[in-house]
mmCIF file of C-alpha atoms in Angstrom:
data_model
loop_
_atom_site.group_PDB
_atom_site.id
_atom_site.type_symbol
_atom_site.label_atom_id
_atom_site.label_comp_id
_atom_site.label_asym_id
_atom_site.label_seq_id
_atom_site.Cartn_x
_atom_site.Cartn_y
_atom_site.Cartn_z
ATOM 1 C CA MET A 1 128.687 210.317 161.976
ATOM 2 C CA THR A 2 132.086 210.456 163.615
ATOM 3 C CA HIS A 3 134.377 207.510 163.074
ATOM 4 C CA VAL A 4 136.437 205.856 165.769
ATOM 5 C CA GLN A 5 140.230 206.103 165.434
ATOM 6 C CA GLU A 6 142.226 203.018 164.541
ATOM 7 C CA GLU A 7 144.161 203.304 167.811
ATOM 8 C CA VAL A 8 140.907 202.894 169.723
ATOM 9 C CA TRP A 9 140.148 199.771 167.705
ATOM 10 C CA LEU A 10 143.589 198.402 168.606
ATOM 11 C CA HIS A 11 142.796 199.003 172.288
ATOM 12 C CA TYR A 12 139.359 197.408 171.774
ATOM 13 C CA ALA A 13 140.910 194.331 170.158
ATOM 14 C CA SER A 14 143.451 193.961 172.965
ATOM 15 C CA ASP A 15 140.725 194.457 175.624
ATOM 16 C CA ARG A 16 142.233 197.617 177.114
ATOM 17 C CA LEU A 17 139.017 199.700 177.169
ATOM 18 C CA THR A 18 136.558 200.250 179.990
ATOM 19 C CA PRO A 19 133.232 198.417 179.750
ATOM 20 C CA GLU A 20 131.421 201.652 178.846
ATOM 21 C CA GLU A 21 133.878 202.424 176.036
ATOM 22 C CA ARG A 22 133.624 198.836 174.780
ATOM 23 C CA GLN A 23 129.831 199.112 174.683
ATOM 24 C CA LEU A 24 130.016 202.357 172.683
ATOM 25 C CA CYS A 25 132.462 200.767 170.246
ATOM 26 C CA GLU A 26 130.234 197.708 169.791
ATOM 27 C CA VAL A 27 127.178 199.854 169.071
ATOM 28 C CA HIS A 28 129.210 201.902 166.598
ATOM 29 C CA LEU A 29 130.479 198.720 164.889
ATOM 30 C CA GLU A 30 126.909 197.592 164.267
ATOM 31 C CA GLN A 31 126.105 200.827 162.438
ATOM 32 C CA CYS A 32 129.300 201.815 160.587
ATOM 33 C CA ASP A 33 130.861 199.705 157.830
ATOM 34 C CA GLU A 34 133.965 201.894 157.576
ATOM 35 C CA CYS A 35 134.755 201.411 161.248
ATOM 36 C CA LEU A 36 134.203 197.688 160.828
ATOM 37 C CA GLU A 37 136.939 197.720 158.190
ATOM 38 C CA LEU A 38 139.195 199.692 160.559
ATOM 39 C CA TYR A 39 138.503 197.156 163.294
ATOM 40 C CA MET A 40 139.346 194.260 160.944
ATOM 41 C CA HIS A 41 142.578 196.074 160.066
ATOM 42 C CA ALA A 42 143.377 196.456 163.765
ATOM 43 C CA LEU A 43 142.774 192.741 164.300
ATOM 44 C CA ASP A 44 145.170 191.928 161.453
ATOM 45 C CA LYS A 45 147.836 194.154 162.989
ATOM 46 C CA GLN A 46 147.335 192.642 166.409
ATOM 47 C CA SER A 47 147.521 189.074 165.090
ATOM 48 C CA GLY A 48 151.091 189.767 163.962
ATOM 49 C CA ASP A 49 151.981 190.756 167.530
ATOM 50 C CA ILE A 50 150.879 187.437 169.024
ATOM 51 C CA PRO A 51 153.833 185.064 169.500
ATOM 52 C CA GLU A 52 153.709 181.516 168.162
ATOM 53 C CA PRO A 53 152.887 178.940 170.854
ATOM 54 C CA ASP A 54 155.629 176.617 172.073
ATOM 55 C CA MET A 55 154.221 173.322 170.834
ATOM 56 C CA GLU A 56 156.761 171.172 172.672
ATOM 57 C CA ARG A 57 155.849 172.752 175.999
ATOM 58 C CA LEU A 58 152.120 172.380 175.285
ATOM 59 C CA THR A 59 152.603 168.722 174.375
ATOM 60 C CA GLN A 60 154.515 168.006 177.570
ATOM 61 C CA ALA A 61 151.887 169.804 179.667
ATOM 62 C CA ALA A 62 149.063 167.831 178.048
ATOM 63 C CA LEU A 63 150.865 164.514 178.511
ATOM 64 C CA SER A 64 151.648 165.234 182.153
ATOM 65 C CA ARG A 65 147.991 166.084 182.808
ATOM 66 C CA TRP A 66 146.975 162.869 181.059
ATOM 67 C CA ASP A 67 149.382 160.867 183.200
ATOM 68 C CA GLU A 68 147.988 162.498 186.343
ATOM 69 C CA TYR A 69 144.454 161.728 185.212
ATOM 70 C CA THR A 70 145.096 158.060 184.407
ATOM 71 C CA GLY A 71 147.491 157.487 187.266
ATOM 72 C CA ALA A 72 150.202 156.199 184.925
ATOM 73 C CA ASP A 73 153.907 156.517 185.579
ATOM 74 C CA PRO A 74 155.000 159.899 184.166
ATOM 75 C CA ALA A 75 158.573 158.594 183.711
ATOM 76 C CA GLY A 76 157.489 156.692 180.621
ATOM 77 C CA SER A 77 155.497 153.571 181.217
ATOM 78 C CA THR A 78 155.043 151.132 178.376
ATOM 79 C CA ALA A 79 151.375 150.595 179.150
ATOM 80 C CA ARG A 80 148.914 151.225 176.394
ATOM 81 C CA CYS A 81 146.878 154.389 176.463
ATOM 82 C CA GLY A 82 143.681 153.934 178.472
ATOM 83 C CA SER A 83 144.783 150.874 180.460
ATOM 84 C CA SER A 84 146.630 150.854 183.718
ATOM 85 C CA PRO A 85 149.430 148.335 184.392
ATOM 86 C CA ASP A 86 147.822 146.901 187.528
ATOM 87 C CA ARG A 87 144.616 146.038 185.702
ATOM 88 C CA ASP A 88 145.160 143.530 182.919
ATOM 89 C CA GLU A 89 141.672 142.211 182.370
ATOM 90 C CA ARG A 90 140.634 140.499 179.226
ATOM 91 C CA ARG A 91 137.471 141.629 177.603
ATOM 92 C CA SER A 92 134.559 139.304 178.210
ATOM 93 C CA TRP A 93 133.614 137.251 175.144
ATOM 94 C CA MET A 94 130.040 138.509 175.507
ATOM 95 C CA ARG A 95 131.267 142.084 174.955
ATOM 96 C CA HIS A 96 133.098 141.245 171.753
ATOM 97 C CA PRO A 97 131.460 142.566 168.546
ATOM 98 C CA VAL A 98 131.824 139.214 166.751
ATOM 99 C CA PHE A 99 129.623 137.626 169.394
ATOM 100 C CA HIS A 100 126.940 140.286 168.832
ATOM 101 C CA TYR A 101 127.062 139.814 165.045
ATOM 102 C CA THR A 102 126.780 136.044 165.450
ATOM 103 C CA VAL A 103 123.751 136.334 167.727
ATOM 104 C CA ALA A 104 122.066 138.825 165.374
ATOM 105 C CA ALA A 105 122.694 136.603 162.338
ATOM 106 C CA SER A 106 121.354 133.539 164.186
ATOM 107 C CA ILE A 107 118.161 135.328 165.201
ATOM 108 C CA THR A 108 117.690 136.635 161.646
ATOM 109 C CA LEU A 109 118.089 133.151 160.147
ATOM 110 C CA MET A 110 115.689 131.688 162.712
ATOM 111 C CA LEU A 111 113.031 134.310 161.900
ATOM 112 C CA MET A 112 113.502 133.817 158.157
ATOM 113 C CA GLY A 113 113.175 130.048 158.534
ATOM 114 C CA SER A 114 110.002 130.332 160.582
ATOM 115 C CA GLY A 115 108.340 132.552 157.951
ATOM 116 C CA VAL A 116 107.843 135.625 160.102
ATOM 117 C CA PHE A 117 109.235 137.946 157.446
ATOM 118 C CA GLN A 118 107.027 136.334 154.779
ATOM 119 C CA VAL A 119 103.915 137.063 156.859
ATOM 120 C CA PHE A 120 105.018 140.688 157.200
ATOM 121 C CA THR A 121 105.515 141.075 153.443
ATOM 122 C CA GLN A 122 102.150 139.458 152.662
ATOM 123 C CA GLN A 123 100.366 141.780 155.065
ATOM 124 C CA ALA A 124 102.185 144.794 153.685
ATOM 125 C CA SER A 125 101.288 143.909 150.096
ATOM 126 C CA ALA A 126 97.650 143.322 151.117
ATOM 127 C CA TRP A 127 97.556 146.744 152.740
ATOM 128 C CA GLY A 128 99.027 148.235 149.579
ATOM 129 C CA ASP A 129 96.342 146.546 147.411
ATOM 130 C CA ILE A 130 93.550 147.747 149.692
ATOM 131 C CA GLY A 131 94.984 151.251 149.674
ATOM 132 C CA SER A 132 95.163 151.395 145.878
ATOM 133 C CA GLN A 133 91.586 150.075 145.566
ATOM 134 C CA LEU A 134 90.303 152.664 148.031
ATOM 135 C CA GLU A 135 92.206 155.363 146.200
ATOM 136 C CA LYS A 136 90.582 154.386 142.897
ATOM 137 C CA GLN A 137 87.113 154.249 144.466
ATOM 138 C CA GLN A 138 87.345 157.544 146.322
ATOM 139 C CA ARG A 139 89.110 159.515 143.601
ATOM 140 C CA PRO A 140 86.785 161.288 141.150
ATOM 141 C CA PRO A 141 87.761 161.059 137.487
ATOM 142 C CA SER A 142 90.289 163.667 136.514
ATOM 143 C CA TRP A 143 89.721 166.346 133.894
ATOM 144 C CA SER A 144 91.899 164.540 131.367
ATOM 145 C CA GLU A 145 89.999 161.284 131.923
ATOM 146 C CA GLN A 146 86.684 163.084 131.358
ATOM 147 C CA LEU A 147 88.046 164.685 128.180
ATOM 148 C CA MET A 148 89.208 161.300 126.873
ATOM 149 C CA GLU A 149 85.788 159.773 127.611
ATOM 150 C CA ARG A 150 83.978 162.509 125.668
ATOM 151 C CA THR A 151 86.426 162.366 122.772
ATOM 152 C CA THR A 152 86.074 158.600 122.535
ATOM 153 C CA GLY A 153 82.288 158.958 122.596
ATOM 154 C CA TRP A 154 82.351 161.518 119.766
ATOM 155 C CA LEU A 155 84.665 159.361 117.686
ATOM 156 C CA ALA A 156 82.403 156.358 118.239
ATOM 157 C CA ALA A 157 79.397 158.427 117.159
ATOM 158 C CA ILE A 158 81.168 159.686 114.007
ATOM 159 C CA ARG A 159 82.620 156.344 112.963
ATOM 160 C CA PRO A 160 79.293 154.497 112.401
ATOM 161 C CA LYS A 161 78.115 157.333 110.163
ATOM 162 C CA ALA A 162 81.298 157.112 108.127
ATOM 163 C CA ASN A 163 80.940 153.355 107.866
ATOM 164 C CA GLU A 164 77.327 153.762 106.682
ATOM 165 C CA ALA A 165 78.379 156.244 104.018
ATOM 166 C CA GLU A 166 81.068 153.855 102.772
ATOM 167 C CA ARG A 167 78.559 151.015 102.612
ATOM 168 C CA ARG A 168 76.105 153.138 100.676
ATOM 169 C CA GLY A 169 78.858 154.158 98.310
ATOM 170 C CA GLN A 170 79.740 150.525 97.657
ATOM 171 C CA ARG A 171 76.093 149.597 97.064
ATOM 172 C CA ASP A 172 75.607 152.391 94.561
ATOM 173 C CA GLU A 173 78.451 151.149 92.397
#
């Protein structure tokens, strides 16, 4: 397999290859780990060539676009972000979160006082009891339960014989 030169990878990284050459390089990258390392090296070299962005200029450009979008005075208006100076509306009291919390708490207290939640819990517990009873009725005894039953039966059968032998031993004395 022939490897691609590092110079070609530099051209690939800077997008200076024809579409056909780019396609060949991409196919080769999928198959060759050594060329992938060369490509990563080329990317590292190229990243050093990229100049740092002028943050002040970017900030000013973004703020001027924002001012154009909101229609605010680009000379430095004192209006808060998101509100225009000609529109000074107060928020309706029905849109305030405290109003929503108060309504929700009132409805909750009303439902609790009327016993709606108690009915729900009683029905849920009844369904749980019915479900556990059905589970016990439909479930066949497990292997361990059967083993315990047999063992208990054997012990019960052995114990009376032992008790009889003890009684006979006491009578003989």
